[in-house]
Amino acid sequence: MARWHRLGLSMLALACAAGGVRAQQVSAPPSAAIACMTPAAAERGAPAYPPLALERKDGATVRVELAFSAPDTEPALRLLDEAYVDKAFVEAVREHVQRLRVPCMPAGGEPVRLIQTYVFRPDDGRNVVSLPPRDTAQAEQARQRACLTRITPDKLPDYPNTALRNQQEGNYLVRLHFDAPTTPPRTEIVAGPRHSSLRASLNDFMPGYRLPCLTGAPVSVDLLFKFRIEEGARTMLKDLNLRQFVGAARTVPPGRFDFGTMGCPFDLRVSHFQPWKPHVVEQLGEARADRLDFIEWLSRVELKVDEKTVLALLGDTFTLSVPCGTLNL
């Protein structure tokens, strides 16, 4: 029978569970374009509030696509909002994004397209909030990741006897970099315990993967592996509501959201991957495009837990309940 213990804010639980090597979870690595975009997020600032609009207490939400055609050029801006947006707000955004660059993109390659939302509110001390950008290439890369396959008969890495004898276990985030459809990937263990035998087992297992539908630019794939000892204690996240999750955070990006426009209340399924990469967040029930900015924001929230606990929570999944109302951080 499983045993449960409350810890801290009742977010975490310990349980006994059967063991072995758990199957992998496929997900997207962080966007390279967003990671290398300059200036850095902390130095990027926000658009200037149009003075006349601020005096009139006019507000707006401006959603744009930023298309970068070269690593050293400013982006072309395309307004995505269907509703009318005052020209002054659009021009403020246009002026703000002129200094943005994606220096890691290959010269002469396909344009990098990012979706960015800016929220102007005259009744807030900060006035303007820039929500986290989203990379439009992620959807096409997700399609290619779906064909991930193995050309060898083994379906899971071996659990080395030395690790079993020494009671060594843990979660591992492994990133595979594919440059061609018929060649083995380059392997990077992004996070996991330092147990050498488990890491060696993973490195031996990864060359059996192929991405046969790969076309064009290289694609990376993240895999999660869990080595479990029989009857070992488990640390996991319990299901939470949004207030509990944000209240237990170490870092929270600025955000403004009205959940009434998103079909509230609703539930999300969150796989915990911070601080190594954004959480993987899936919509439960009806999937709505107007939640995507909020989901991107949510994926950046990092919980305030110690190093040992955060490794134990790597890839753990829980349900997050989002109520009606607004969020203004």
mmCIF file of C-alpha atoms in Angstrom:
data_model
loop_
_atom_site.group_PDB
_atom_site.id
_atom_site.type_symbol
_atom_site.label_atom_id
_atom_site.label_comp_id
_atom_site.label_asym_id
_atom_site.label_seq_id
_atom_site.Cartn_x
_atom_site.Cartn_y
_atom_site.Cartn_z
ATOM 1 C CA MET A 1 0.000 0.000 0.000
ATOM 2 C CA ALA A 2 1.329 3.433 -0.856
ATOM 3 C CA ARG A 3 2.194 5.782 1.994
ATOM 4 C CA TRP A 4 1.826 9.560 1.723
ATOM 5 C CA HIS A 5 3.462 12.341 3.705
ATOM 6 C CA ARG A 6 2.639 16.036 3.486
ATOM 7 C CA LEU A 7 5.598 18.334 2.906
ATOM 8 C CA GLY A 8 5.762 22.127 3.111
ATOM 9 C CA LEU A 9 2.803 23.642 1.281
ATOM 10 C CA SER A 10 1.214 20.202 0.800
ATOM 11 C CA MET A 11 2.377 20.346 -2.805
ATOM 12 C CA LEU A 12 4.707 17.374 -2.549
ATOM 13 C CA ALA A 13 4.126 13.771 -1.575
ATOM 14 C CA LEU A 14 6.252 10.678 -0.977
ATOM 15 C CA ALA A 15 4.959 7.285 -2.056
ATOM 16 C CA CYS A 16 6.171 3.717 -2.453
ATOM 17 C CA ALA A 17 6.076 2.413 -6.015
ATOM 18 C CA ALA A 18 7.202 -0.579 -8.086
ATOM 19 C CA GLY A 19 10.329 -0.067 -10.120
ATOM 20 C CA GLY A 20 12.335 -0.700 -13.266
ATOM 21 C CA VAL A 21 13.016 1.641 -16.172
ATOM 22 C CA ARG A 22 10.025 3.737 -17.222
ATOM 23 C CA ALA A 23 9.301 4.465 -20.875
ATOM 24 C CA GLN A 24 10.387 7.775 -22.312
ATOM 25 C CA GLN A 25 8.273 10.892 -22.722
ATOM 26 C CA VAL A 26 8.908 12.797 -25.958
ATOM 27 C CA SER A 27 8.813 16.588 -25.800
ATOM 28 C CA ALA A 28 10.258 19.704 -27.378
ATOM 29 C CA PRO A 29 13.524 21.286 -26.228
ATOM 30 C CA PRO A 30 13.574 25.036 -25.602
ATOM 31 C CA SER A 31 13.482 27.221 -28.696
ATOM 32 C CA ALA A 32 17.056 28.059 -29.689
ATOM 33 C CA ALA A 33 15.872 31.296 -31.315
ATOM 34 C CA ILE A 34 14.155 32.513 -28.157
ATOM 35 C CA ALA A 35 17.105 31.457 -25.994
ATOM 36 C CA CYS A 36 19.623 33.460 -28.033
ATOM 37 C CA MET A 37 17.461 36.493 -28.795
ATOM 38 C CA THR A 38 19.135 39.775 -27.843
ATOM 39 C CA PRO A 39 18.903 41.848 -25.773
ATOM 40 C CA ALA A 40 18.401 39.259 -23.031
ATOM 41 C CA ALA A 41 14.922 39.100 -21.538
ATOM 42 C CA ALA A 42 16.004 40.911 -18.352
ATOM 43 C CA GLU A 43 17.411 43.786 -20.436
ATOM 44 C CA ARG A 44 14.709 43.934 -23.101
ATOM 45 C CA GLY A 45 12.345 46.279 -21.317
ATOM 46 C CA ALA A 46 8.904 47.052 -22.724
ATOM 47 C CA PRO A 47 7.392 49.423 -25.296
ATOM 48 C CA ALA A 48 6.813 53.012 -24.256
ATOM 49 C CA TYR A 49 3.195 53.801 -23.422
ATOM 50 C CA PRO A 50 1.797 56.297 -25.973
ATOM 51 C CA PRO A 51 1.454 59.523 -23.907
ATOM 52 C CA LEU A 52 -1.967 60.543 -25.225
ATOM 53 C CA ALA A 53 -3.370 57.027 -24.689
ATOM 54 C CA LEU A 54 -2.013 56.997 -21.139
ATOM 55 C CA GLU A 55 -3.547 60.407 -20.462
ATOM 56 C CA ARG A 56 -6.894 59.150 -21.733
ATOM 57 C CA LYS A 57 -6.484 55.891 -19.785
ATOM 58 C CA ASP A 58 -6.812 53.849 -22.980
ATOM 59 C CA GLY A 59 -5.429 50.299 -22.898
ATOM 60 C CA ALA A 60 -4.732 47.611 -25.479
ATOM 61 C CA THR A 61 -3.407 44.097 -26.050
ATOM 62 C CA VAL A 62 -1.141 43.929 -29.093
ATOM 63 C CA ARG A 63 -0.270 40.533 -30.601
ATOM 64 C CA VAL A 64 2.343 40.542 -33.337
ATOM 65 C CA GLU A 65 4.434 38.153 -35.391
ATOM 66 C CA LEU A 66 8.108 39.086 -35.565
ATOM 67 C CA ALA A 67 9.876 37.679 -38.648
ATOM 68 C CA PHE A 68 13.692 37.667 -38.502
ATOM 69 C CA SER A 69 15.264 37.146 -41.952
ATOM 70 C CA ALA A 70 18.924 37.325 -40.884
ATOM 71 C CA PRO A 71 20.922 37.190 -37.637
ATOM 72 C CA ASP A 72 21.878 40.866 -37.778
ATOM 73 C CA THR A 73 18.665 42.507 -38.964
ATOM 74 C CA GLU A 74 15.617 43.826 -37.165
ATOM 75 C CA PRO A 75 12.374 41.869 -37.470
ATOM 76 C CA ALA A 76 9.487 42.612 -39.781
ATOM 77 C CA LEU A 77 6.315 43.122 -37.746
ATOM 78 C CA ARG A 78 2.845 41.781 -38.613
ATOM 79 C CA LEU A 79 -0.177 42.624 -36.478
ATOM 80 C CA LEU A 80 -2.150 39.499 -35.518
ATOM 81 C CA ASP A 81 -5.089 41.068 -33.697
ATOM 82 C CA GLU A 82 -8.396 40.750 -35.474
ATOM 83 C CA ALA A 83 -9.957 43.492 -33.348
ATOM 84 C CA TYR A 84 -9.084 47.130 -33.933
ATOM 85 C CA VAL A 85 -5.905 48.279 -32.187
ATOM 86 C CA ASP A 86 -5.063 51.962 -31.990
ATOM 87 C CA LYS A 87 -2.211 52.787 -34.360
ATOM 88 C CA ALA A 88 -0.251 54.482 -31.559
ATOM 89 C CA PHE A 89 0.075 51.188 -29.673
ATOM 90 C CA VAL A 90 1.249 49.343 -32.790
ATOM 91 C CA GLU A 91 3.862 51.999 -33.504
ATOM 92 C CA ALA A 92 5.096 51.824 -29.896
ATOM 93 C CA VAL A 93 5.589 48.075 -30.312
ATOM 94 C CA ARG A 94 7.243 48.540 -33.706
ATOM 95 C CA GLU A 95 9.766 50.983 -32.258
ATOM 96 C CA HIS A 96 10.461 48.677 -29.313
ATOM 97 C CA VAL A 97 11.218 45.565 -31.393
ATOM 98 C CA GLN A 98 13.620 47.320 -33.790
ATOM 99 C CA ARG A 99 16.603 46.394 -31.604
ATOM 100 C CA LEU A 100 15.713 42.723 -31.263
ATOM 101 C CA ARG A 101 17.979 40.216 -33.011
ATOM 102 C CA VAL A 102 18.336 36.418 -33.270
ATOM 103 C CA PRO A 103 22.123 36.100 -33.675
ATOM 104 C CA CYS A 104 22.183 32.271 -33.614
ATOM 105 C CA MET A 105 19.960 31.818 -36.682
ATOM 106 C CA PRO A 106 21.833 30.633 -39.788
ATOM 107 C CA ALA A 107 22.430 33.297 -42.437
ATOM 108 C CA GLY A 108 20.439 32.559 -45.572
ATOM 109 C CA GLY A 109 18.141 30.090 -43.801
ATOM 110 C CA GLU A 110 14.396 30.150 -43.285
ATOM 111 C CA PRO A 111 13.088 33.180 -41.373
ATOM 112 C CA VAL A 112 12.575 32.823 -37.634
ATOM 113 C CA ARG A 113 8.998 33.729 -36.688
ATOM 114 C CA LEU A 114 8.081 34.568 -33.106
ATOM 115 C CA ILE A 115 4.689 35.458 -31.654
ATOM 116 C CA GLN A 116 4.863 38.227 -29.063
ATOM 117 C CA THR A 117 2.071 39.806 -26.999
ATOM 118 C CA TYR A 118 2.253 43.179 -25.267
ATOM 119 C CA VAL A 119 -0.374 44.277 -22.728
ATOM 120 C CA PHE A 120 -0.897 48.022 -22.136
ATOM 121 C CA ARG A 121 -2.902 48.949 -19.035
ATOM 122 C CA PRO A 122 -3.125 52.531 -17.754
ATOM 123 C CA ASP A 123 -4.211 51.526 -14.231
ATOM 124 C CA ASP A 124 -1.030 49.625 -13.361
ATOM 125 C CA GLY A 125 2.267 51.030 -12.105
ATOM 126 C CA ARG A 126 4.248 49.154 -14.746
ATOM 127 C CA ASN A 127 1.781 50.103 -17.512
ATOM 128 C CA VAL A 128 3.191 47.661 -20.117
ATOM 129 C CA VAL A 129 3.935 43.937 -19.780
ATOM 130 C CA SER A 130 5.708 41.860 -22.442
ATOM 131 C CA LEU A 131 4.519 38.240 -22.346
ATOM 132 C CA PRO A 132 7.006 35.459 -23.187
ATOM 133 C CA PRO A 133 7.510 34.959 -26.948
ATOM 134 C CA ARG A 134 6.424 31.783 -28.774
ATOM 135 C CA ASP A 135 8.342 30.214 -31.661
ATOM 136 C CA THR A 136 6.073 29.307 -34.599
ATOM 137 C CA ALA A 137 8.583 26.679 -35.812
ATOM 138 C CA GLN A 138 7.772 24.494 -32.815
ATOM 139 C CA ALA A 139 4.611 23.144 -34.474
ATOM 140 C CA GLU A 140 6.454 21.859 -37.563
ATOM 141 C CA GLN A 141 9.238 20.416 -35.434
ATOM 142 C CA ALA A 142 6.615 18.639 -33.303
ATOM 143 C CA ARG A 143 5.275 16.976 -36.457
ATOM 144 C CA GLN A 144 8.739 15.669 -37.284
ATOM 145 C CA ARG A 145 9.360 14.473 -33.721
ATOM 146 C CA ALA A 146 6.258 12.292 -34.032
ATOM 147 C CA CYS A 147 8.136 9.900 -36.347
ATOM 148 C CA LEU A 148 10.875 9.159 -33.795
ATOM 149 C CA THR A 149 11.682 5.456 -34.002
ATOM 150 C CA ARG A 150 14.228 2.819 -33.030
ATOM 151 C CA ILE A 151 16.142 0.620 -35.468
ATOM 152 C CA THR A 152 17.271 -1.784 -32.728
ATOM 153 C CA PRO A 153 15.057 -4.275 -30.858
ATOM 154 C CA ASP A 154 15.677 -2.892 -27.372
ATOM 155 C CA LYS A 155 12.846 -0.639 -26.238
ATOM 156 C CA LEU A 156 14.328 0.640 -22.968
ATOM 157 C CA PRO A 157 17.851 1.129 -21.623
ATOM 158 C CA ASP A 158 19.284 -1.524 -19.333
ATOM 159 C CA TYR A 159 19.196 -1.030 -15.568
ATOM 160 C CA PRO A 160 22.831 -1.850 -14.680
ATOM 161 C CA ASN A 161 23.341 -4.399 -11.888
ATOM 162 C CA THR A 162 25.853 -2.092 -10.211
ATOM 163 C CA ALA A 163 23.219 0.631 -9.962
ATOM 164 C CA LEU A 164 20.656 -1.809 -8.552
ATOM 165 C CA ARG A 165 23.119 -3.113 -5.948
ATOM 166 C CA ASN A 166 23.958 0.444 -4.908
ATOM 167 C CA GLN A 167 20.290 1.496 -4.802
ATOM 168 C CA GLN A 168 20.922 4.158 -7.451
ATOM 169 C CA GLU A 169 17.890 5.597 -9.250
ATOM 170 C CA GLY A 170 16.675 8.862 -10.718
ATOM 171 C CA ASN A 171 15.078 10.819 -13.551
ATOM 172 C CA TYR A 172 17.055 11.818 -16.640
ATOM 173 C CA LEU A 173 16.291 14.402 -19.299
ATOM 174 C CA VAL A 174 18.127 13.421 -22.492
ATOM 175 C CA ARG A 175 18.301 15.633 -25.593
ATOM 176 C CA LEU A 176 18.895 14.068 -29.006
ATOM 177 C CA HIS A 177 20.128 16.232 -31.890
ATOM 178 C CA PHE A 178 19.284 14.875 -35.357
ATOM 179 C CA ASP A 179 21.104 16.266 -38.398
ATOM 180 C CA ALA A 180 19.854 13.713 -40.954
ATOM 181 C CA PRO A 181 17.044 11.106 -41.146
ATOM 182 C CA THR A 182 19.293 8.045 -41.399
ATOM 183 C CA THR A 183 22.124 8.810 -38.970
ATOM 184 C CA PRO A 184 22.273 8.362 -35.179
ATOM 185 C CA PRO A 185 21.710 11.448 -33.036
ATOM 186 C CA ARG A 186 24.187 13.365 -30.970
ATOM 187 C CA THR A 187 23.324 12.805 -27.299
ATOM 188 C CA GLU A 188 23.231 15.294 -24.424
ATOM 189 C CA ILE A 189 22.166 14.395 -20.883
ATOM 190 C CA VAL A 190 20.623 17.696 -19.823
ATOM 191 C CA ALA A 191 19.688 16.778 -16.244
ATOM 192 C CA GLY A 192 19.794 13.826 -13.878
ATOM 193 C CA PRO A 193 21.782 12.330 -10.991
ATOM 194 C CA ARG A 194 25.516 11.796 -11.429
ATOM 195 C CA HIS A 195 25.318 7.974 -11.280
ATOM 196 C CA SER A 196 27.927 6.946 -13.871
ATOM 197 C CA SER A 197 26.451 3.519 -14.647
ATOM 198 C CA LEU A 198 22.988 4.933 -15.371
ATOM 199 C CA ARG A 199 24.454 7.626 -17.587
ATOM 200 C CA ALA A 200 26.538 5.034 -19.439
ATOM 201 C CA SER A 201 23.400 2.927 -20.000
ATOM 202 C CA LEU A 202 21.599 5.914 -21.505
ATOM 203 C CA ASN A 203 24.531 6.799 -23.763
ATOM 204 C CA ASP A 204 24.680 3.200 -25.020
ATOM 205 C CA PHE A 205 20.935 3.208 -25.759
ATOM 206 C CA MET A 206 20.579 6.488 -27.685
ATOM 207 C CA PRO A 207 22.368 5.586 -30.981
ATOM 208 C CA GLY A 208 19.432 3.271 -31.793
ATOM 209 C CA TYR A 209 17.107 6.216 -32.466
ATOM 210 C CA ARG A 210 16.326 7.655 -35.896
ATOM 211 C CA LEU A 211 14.102 10.494 -37.153
ATOM 212 C CA PRO A 212 13.170 9.211 -40.654
ATOM 213 C CA CYS A 213 10.808 12.083 -41.534
ATOM 214 C CA LEU A 214 13.424 14.780 -40.865
ATOM 215 C CA THR A 215 13.607 17.332 -43.657
ATOM 216 C CA GLY A 216 15.466 20.598 -43.789
ATOM 217 C CA ALA A 217 17.059 22.018 -40.658
ATOM 218 C CA PRO A 218 18.267 19.822 -37.763
ATOM 219 C CA VAL A 219 15.683 18.887 -35.132
ATOM 220 C CA SER A 220 16.187 18.116 -31.451
ATOM 221 C CA VAL A 221 14.074 15.798 -29.331
ATOM 222 C CA ASP A 222 13.857 15.607 -25.536
ATOM 223 C CA LEU A 223 13.296 12.224 -23.863
ATOM 224 C CA LEU A 224 12.586 11.482 -20.224
ATOM 225 C CA PHE A 225 13.764 8.249 -18.573
ATOM 226 C CA LYS A 226 13.003 7.171 -15.009
ATOM 227 C CA PHE A 227 15.092 4.515 -13.255
ATOM 228 C CA ARG A 228 13.102 3.239 -10.262
ATOM 229 C CA ILE A 229 14.054 0.933 -7.355
ATOM 230 C CA GLU A 230 11.327 -1.442 -6.145
ATOM 231 C CA GLU A 231 9.481 -0.010 -3.134
ATOM 232 C CA GLY A 232 11.590 3.159 -3.171
ATOM 233 C CA ALA A 233 10.206 6.440 -1.813
ATOM 234 C CA ARG A 234 8.847 8.864 -4.425
ATOM 235 C CA THR A 235 8.635 12.638 -4.445
ATOM 236 C CA MET A 236 5.865 14.014 -6.628
ATOM 237 C CA LEU A 237 3.632 17.021 -7.093
ATOM 238 C CA LYS A 238 -0.006 16.787 -6.058
ATOM 239 C CA ASP A 239 -2.708 18.362 -8.192
ATOM 240 C CA LEU A 240 -2.767 22.124 -7.612
ATOM 241 C CA ASN A 241 -4.776 25.202 -8.377
ATOM 242 C CA LEU A 242 -3.166 28.245 -9.980
ATOM 243 C CA ARG A 243 -2.956 30.205 -6.720
ATOM 244 C CA GLN A 244 -1.074 27.372 -4.989
ATOM 245 C CA PHE A 245 1.312 26.916 -7.903
ATOM 246 C CA VAL A 246 2.194 30.603 -8.259
ATOM 247 C CA GLY A 247 2.373 31.016 -4.473
ATOM 248 C CA ALA A 248 5.089 28.351 -4.286
ATOM 249 C CA ALA A 249 7.187 29.816 -7.115
ATOM 250 C CA ARG A 250 10.802 30.929 -6.957
ATOM 251 C CA THR A 251 10.514 32.999 -10.130
ATOM 252 C CA VAL A 252 7.397 34.221 -11.944
ATOM 253 C CA PRO A 253 7.562 36.183 -15.217
ATOM 254 C CA PRO A 254 5.386 39.290 -15.539
ATOM 255 C CA GLY A 255 1.913 38.443 -16.791
ATOM 256 C CA ARG A 256 -1.604 39.798 -17.208
ATOM 257 C CA PHE A 257 -4.440 37.456 -18.096
ATOM 258 C CA ASP A 258 -8.233 37.517 -18.085
ATOM 259 C CA PHE A 259 -9.378 33.904 -17.799
ATOM 260 C CA GLY A 260 -12.937 34.941 -18.626
ATOM 261 C CA THR A 261 -11.836 35.190 -22.274
ATOM 262 C CA MET A 262 -10.373 31.657 -22.185
ATOM 263 C CA GLY A 263 -13.441 29.595 -21.325
ATOM 264 C CA CYS A 264 -12.751 29.398 -17.583
ATOM 265 C CA PRO A 265 -12.596 27.429 -15.442
ATOM 266 C CA PHE A 266 -10.333 24.900 -17.130
ATOM 267 C CA ASP A 267 -7.669 22.319 -16.304
ATOM 268 C CA LEU A 268 -4.157 21.861 -17.665
ATOM 269 C CA ARG A 269 -1.823 18.884 -17.435
ATOM 270 C CA VAL A 270 1.676 20.058 -16.490
ATOM 271 C CA SER A 271 4.895 18.047 -16.777
ATOM 272 C CA HIS A 272 7.508 19.682 -14.538
ATOM 273 C CA PHE A 273 10.835 20.487 -16.242
ATOM 274 C CA GLN A 274 12.046 23.792 -14.782
ATOM 275 C CA PRO A 275 14.763 25.015 -14.428
ATOM 276 C CA TRP A 276 16.191 22.996 -17.340
ATOM 277 C CA LYS A 277 13.512 23.891 -19.849
ATOM 278 C CA PRO A 278 9.913 25.184 -19.951
ATOM 279 C CA HIS A 279 7.303 22.894 -18.450
ATOM 280 C CA VAL A 280 5.310 20.848 -20.958
ATOM 281 C CA VAL A 281 1.685 22.007 -20.626
ATOM 282 C CA GLU A 282 -1.294 20.307 -22.289
ATOM 283 C CA GLN A 283 -4.920 21.415 -22.338
ATOM 284 C CA LEU A 284 -7.474 18.977 -20.918
ATOM 285 C CA GLY A 285 -10.860 18.885 -22.620
ATOM 286 C CA GLU A 286 -11.482 21.697 -25.105
ATOM 287 C CA ALA A 287 -8.249 23.089 -26.570
ATOM 288 C CA ARG A 288 -8.361 26.829 -27.213
ATOM 289 C CA ALA A 289 -5.848 28.995 -29.053
ATOM 290 C CA ASP A 290 -6.579 31.963 -26.774
ATOM 291 C CA ARG A 291 -4.867 30.098 -23.909
ATOM 292 C CA LEU A 292 -1.507 29.744 -25.677
ATOM 293 C CA ASP A 293 0.057 32.950 -24.312
ATOM 294 C CA PHE A 294 -0.958 31.931 -20.788
ATOM 295 C CA ILE A 295 0.402 28.402 -21.298
ATOM 296 C CA GLU A 296 3.727 29.828 -22.509
ATOM 297 C CA TRP A 297 3.836 32.080 -19.446
ATOM 298 C CA LEU A 298 2.977 29.186 -17.129
ATOM 299 C CA SER A 299 5.755 27.055 -18.587
ATOM 300 C CA ARG A 300 8.312 29.607 -17.302
ATOM 301 C CA VAL A 301 7.230 29.456 -13.619
ATOM 302 C CA GLU A 302 9.973 27.889 -11.474
ATOM 303 C CA LEU A 303 9.103 26.379 -8.105
ATOM 304 C CA LYS A 304 11.042 27.215 -4.959
ATOM 305 C CA VAL A 305 12.442 23.786 -4.065
ATOM 306 C CA ASP A 306 15.943 22.533 -3.277
ATOM 307 C CA GLU A 307 18.284 20.875 -5.786
ATOM 308 C CA LYS A 308 17.559 17.309 -4.669
ATOM 309 C CA THR A 309 13.797 17.813 -4.807
ATOM 310 C CA VAL A 310 13.793 19.498 -8.191
ATOM 311 C CA LEU A 311 15.661 16.527 -9.683
ATOM 312 C CA ALA A 312 13.131 14.169 -8.110
ATOM 313 C CA LEU A 313 10.329 16.216 -9.716
ATOM 314 C CA LEU A 314 11.904 16.122 -13.189
ATOM 315 C CA GLY A 315 9.136 15.097 -15.593
ATOM 316 C CA ASP A 316 6.534 14.629 -12.855
ATOM 317 C CA THR A 317 3.009 15.413 -14.057
ATOM 318 C CA PHE A 318 0.073 16.991 -12.236
ATOM 319 C CA THR A 319 -3.237 18.662 -13.014
ATOM 320 C CA LEU A 320 -3.413 22.449 -12.614
ATOM 321 C CA SER A 321 -6.851 24.016 -12.120
ATOM 322 C CA VAL A 322 -7.309 27.531 -13.508
ATOM 323 C CA PRO A 323 -10.288 29.473 -12.067
ATOM 324 C CA CYS A 324 -12.223 32.382 -13.523
ATOM 325 C CA GLY A 325 -10.921 35.846 -12.759
ATOM 326 C CA THR A 326 -7.771 37.757 -13.693
ATOM 327 C CA LEU A 327 -4.057 37.448 -13.009
ATOM 328 C CA ASN A 328 -1.842 40.526 -12.814
ATOM 329 C CA LEU A 329 1.808 39.974 -11.887
#
